[in-house]
């Protein structure tokens, strides 16, 4: 090998090494980007899982509150229905009592009317006797 060939080989070797170094840098850069992307994916997955767990807790809390509201509302409705039945019973009792009192008053009125008629009759008889 002569000197020109050796110099030429050195230049080619130097260029090859430089190209290889640049290629390695590019791969290292891509590797760093890939690792960063993987880390971001893991972080996002963790955030999604954490948020999903928090959301599930909130959903369970809302469901518990809805169930509690339903229980309270059902109790209030039952109490109201019972009160309504009691009021109906009381009203019916009051109605029967009023009917009895009204019937008693009608009977008393009839008796009083009969007594008044009887008194008029007796009065006329007495007037006739006193006139005769």
PDB file of C-alpha atoms in Angstrom, residues 11-123:
ATOM      1  CA  UNK A  11     -10.007   9.587   5.240  1.00  0.00           C
ATOM      2  CA  UNK A  12     -12.567   6.894   4.464  1.00  0.00           C
ATOM      3  CA  UNK A  13     -12.074   5.351   7.910  1.00  0.00           C
ATOM      4  CA  UNK A  14     -12.419   8.776   9.540  1.00  0.00           C
ATOM      5  CA  UNK A  15     -15.606   9.515   7.545  1.00  0.00           C
ATOM      6  CA  UNK A  16     -16.975   6.072   8.360  1.00  0.00           C
ATOM      7  CA  UNK A  17     -16.265   6.541  12.069  1.00  0.00           C
ATOM      8  CA  UNK A  18     -17.857  10.028  11.984  1.00  0.00           C
ATOM      9  CA  UNK A  19     -20.946   8.674  10.223  1.00  0.00           C
ATOM     10  CA  UNK A  20     -21.117   5.814  12.731  1.00  0.00           C
ATOM     11  CA  UNK A  21     -20.812   8.283  15.631  1.00  0.00           C
ATOM     12  CA  UNK A  22     -23.657  10.430  14.181  1.00  0.00           C
ATOM     13  CA  UNK A  23     -25.772   7.332  13.653  1.00  0.00           C
ATOM     14  CA  UNK A  24     -25.151   6.213  17.246  1.00  0.00           C
ATOM     15  CA  UNK A  25     -26.115   9.695  18.478  1.00  0.00           C
ATOM     16  CA  UNK A  26     -29.324   9.555  16.462  1.00  0.00           C
ATOM     17  CA  UNK A  27     -30.169   6.112  17.865  1.00  0.00           C
ATOM     18  CA  UNK A  28     -29.356   7.313  21.383  1.00  0.00           C
ATOM     19  CA  UNK A  29     -31.621  10.317  20.825  1.00  0.00           C
ATOM     20  CA  UNK A  30     -34.391   8.091  19.563  1.00  0.00           C
ATOM     21  CA  UNK A  31     -33.857   5.718  22.472  1.00  0.00           C
ATOM     22  CA  UNK A  32     -34.158   8.632  24.877  1.00  0.00           C
ATOM     23  CA  UNK A  33     -37.372   9.714  23.149  1.00  0.00           C
ATOM     24  CA  UNK A  34     -38.704   6.163  23.285  1.00  0.00           C
ATOM     25  CA  UNK A  35     -37.838   5.867  26.995  1.00  0.00           C
ATOM     26  CA  UNK A  36     -39.459   9.261  27.646  1.00  0.00           C
ATOM     27  CA  UNK A  37     -42.563   8.167  25.726  1.00  0.00           C
ATOM     28  CA  UNK A  38     -42.668   4.910  27.717  1.00  0.00           C
ATOM     29  CA  UNK A  39     -42.345   6.847  30.981  1.00  0.00           C
ATOM     30  CA  UNK A  40     -45.108   9.223  29.864  1.00  0.00           C
ATOM     31  CA  UNK A  41     -47.337   6.277  28.952  1.00  0.00           C
ATOM     32  CA  UNK A  42     -46.729   4.691  32.366  1.00  0.00           C
ATOM     33  CA  UNK A  43     -47.401   8.021  34.113  1.00  0.00           C
ATOM     34  CA  UNK A  44     -50.596   8.532  32.095  1.00  0.00           C
ATOM     35  CA  UNK A  45     -51.725   4.968  32.818  1.00  0.00           C
ATOM     36  CA  UNK A  46     -51.112   5.525  36.538  1.00  0.00           C
ATOM     37  CA  UNK A  47     -53.039   8.814  36.383  1.00  0.00           C
ATOM     38  CA  UNK A  48     -55.909   7.127  34.533  1.00  0.00           C
ATOM     39  CA  UNK A  49     -56.021   4.317  37.113  1.00  0.00           C
ATOM     40  CA  UNK A  50     -55.908   6.805  40.005  1.00  0.00           C
ATOM     41  CA  UNK A  51     -58.632   8.962  38.430  1.00  0.00           C
ATOM     42  CA  UNK A  52     -60.755   5.874  37.691  1.00  0.00           C
ATOM     43  CA  UNK A  53     -60.437   4.756  41.327  1.00  0.00           C
ATOM     44  CA  UNK A  54     -61.401   8.241  42.555  1.00  0.00           C
ATOM     45  CA  UNK A  55     -64.327   8.296  40.132  1.00  0.00           C
ATOM     46  CA  UNK A  56     -65.455   4.867  41.336  1.00  0.00           C
ATOM     47  CA  UNK A  57     -65.312   6.133  44.940  1.00  0.00           C
ATOM     48  CA  UNK A  58     -67.445   9.143  43.967  1.00  0.00           C
ATOM     49  CA  UNK A  59     -69.924   6.927  42.108  1.00  0.00           C
ATOM     50  CA  UNK A  60     -70.207   4.626  45.142  1.00  0.00           C
ATOM     51  CA  UNK A  61     -70.697   7.660  47.398  1.00  0.00           C
ATOM     52  CA  UNK A  62     -73.441   9.019  45.130  1.00  0.00           C
ATOM     53  CA  UNK A  63     -75.084   5.573  45.002  1.00  0.00           C
ATOM     54  CA  UNK A  64     -74.983   5.353  48.805  1.00  0.00           C
ATOM     55  CA  UNK A  65     -76.531   8.837  49.065  1.00  0.00           C
ATOM     56  CA  UNK A  66     -79.243   7.892  46.554  1.00  0.00           C
ATOM     57  CA  UNK A  67     -79.986   4.679  48.466  1.00  0.00           C
ATOM     58  CA  UNK A  68     -80.127   6.623  51.742  1.00  0.00           C
ATOM     59  CA  UNK A  69     -82.423   9.218  50.152  1.00  0.00           C
ATOM     60  CA  UNK A  70     -84.668   6.422  48.856  1.00  0.00           C
ATOM     61  CA  UNK A  71     -84.833   4.833  52.336  1.00  0.00           C
ATOM     62  CA  UNK A  72     -85.677   8.157  53.988  1.00  0.00           C
ATOM     63  CA  UNK A  73     -88.228   9.010  51.308  1.00  0.00           C
ATOM     64  CA  UNK A  74     -89.858   5.572  51.591  1.00  0.00           C
ATOM     65  CA  UNK A  75     -90.140   6.015  55.374  1.00  0.00           C
ATOM     66  CA  UNK A  76     -91.706   9.448  54.929  1.00  0.00           C
ATOM     67  CA  UNK A  77     -94.148   8.100  52.336  1.00  0.00           C
ATOM     68  CA  UNK A  78     -95.085   5.214  54.658  1.00  0.00           C
ATOM     69  CA  UNK A  79     -95.582   7.647  57.546  1.00  0.00           C
ATOM     70  CA  UNK A  80     -97.689   9.917  55.347  1.00  0.00           C
ATOM     71  CA  UNK A  81     -99.794   6.975  54.151  1.00  0.00           C
ATOM     72  CA  UNK A  82    -100.315   5.847  57.754  1.00  0.00           C
ATOM     73  CA  UNK A  83    -101.304   9.386  58.743  1.00  0.00           C
ATOM     74  CA  UNK A  84    -103.712   9.493  55.821  1.00  0.00           C
ATOM     75  CA  UNK A  85    -105.304   6.198  56.906  1.00  0.00           C
ATOM     76  CA  UNK A  86    -105.587   7.552  60.462  1.00  0.00           C
ATOM     77  CA  UNK A  87    -107.212  10.731  59.167  1.00  0.00           C
ATOM     78  CA  UNK A  88    -109.633   8.724  57.036  1.00  0.00           C
ATOM     79  CA  UNK A  89    -110.565   6.605  60.059  1.00  0.00           C
ATOM     80  CA  UNK A  90    -110.979   9.711  62.186  1.00  0.00           C
ATOM     81  CA  UNK A  91    -113.076  11.385  59.502  1.00  0.00           C
ATOM     82  CA  UNK A  92    -115.301   8.314  59.140  1.00  0.00           C
ATOM     83  CA  UNK A  93    -115.734   8.155  62.911  1.00  0.00           C
ATOM     84  CA  UNK A  94    -116.571  11.860  63.034  1.00  0.00           C
ATOM     85  CA  UNK A  95    -119.013  11.389  60.162  1.00  0.00           C
ATOM     86  CA  UNK A  96    -120.795   8.523  61.970  1.00  0.00           C
ATOM     87  CA  UNK A  97    -120.929  10.553  65.155  1.00  0.00           C
ATOM     88  CA  UNK A  98    -122.356  13.557  63.291  1.00  0.00           C
ATOM     89  CA  UNK A  99    -124.995  11.351  61.632  1.00  0.00           C
ATOM     90  CA  UNK A 100    -126.015   9.961  65.031  1.00  0.00           C
ATOM     91  CA  UNK A 101    -126.236  13.462  66.495  1.00  0.00           C
ATOM     92  CA  UNK A 102    -128.238  14.650  63.495  1.00  0.00           C
ATOM     93  CA  UNK A 103    -130.580  11.654  63.804  1.00  0.00           C
ATOM     94  CA  UNK A 104    -130.937  12.384  67.535  1.00  0.00           C
ATOM     95  CA  UNK A 105    -131.723  16.027  66.739  1.00  0.00           C
ATOM     96  CA  UNK A 106    -134.311  15.004  64.139  1.00  0.00           C
ATOM     97  CA  UNK A 107    -135.881  12.633  66.638  1.00  0.00           C
ATOM     98  CA  UNK A 108    -135.888  15.334  69.325  1.00  0.00           C
ATOM     99  CA  UNK A 109    -137.401  17.817  66.845  1.00  0.00           C
ATOM    100  CA  UNK A 110    -140.138  15.343  65.958  1.00  0.00           C
ATOM    101  CA  UNK A 111    -140.833  14.746  69.646  1.00  0.00           C
ATOM    102  CA  UNK A 112    -140.954  18.495  70.304  1.00  0.00           C
ATOM    103  CA  UNK A 113    -143.281  19.026  67.333  1.00  0.00           C
ATOM    104  CA  UNK A 114    -145.533  16.284  68.644  1.00  0.00           C
ATOM    105  CA  UNK A 115    -145.469  17.819  72.102  1.00  0.00           C
ATOM    106  CA  UNK A 116    -146.298  21.247  70.645  1.00  0.00           C
ATOM    107  CA  UNK A 117    -149.214  19.724  68.715  1.00  0.00           C
ATOM    108  CA  UNK A 118    -150.354  17.991  71.864  1.00  0.00           C
ATOM    109  CA  UNK A 119    -150.079  21.254  73.796  1.00  0.00           C
ATOM    110  CA  UNK A 120    -152.112  23.073  71.119  1.00  0.00           C
ATOM    111  CA  UNK A 121    -154.688  20.342  71.228  1.00  0.00           C
ATOM    112  CA  UNK A 122    -154.878  20.473  74.998  1.00  0.00           C
ATOM    113  CA  UNK A 123    -155.018  24.257  74.885  1.00  0.00           C
TER     114      UNK A 123
END
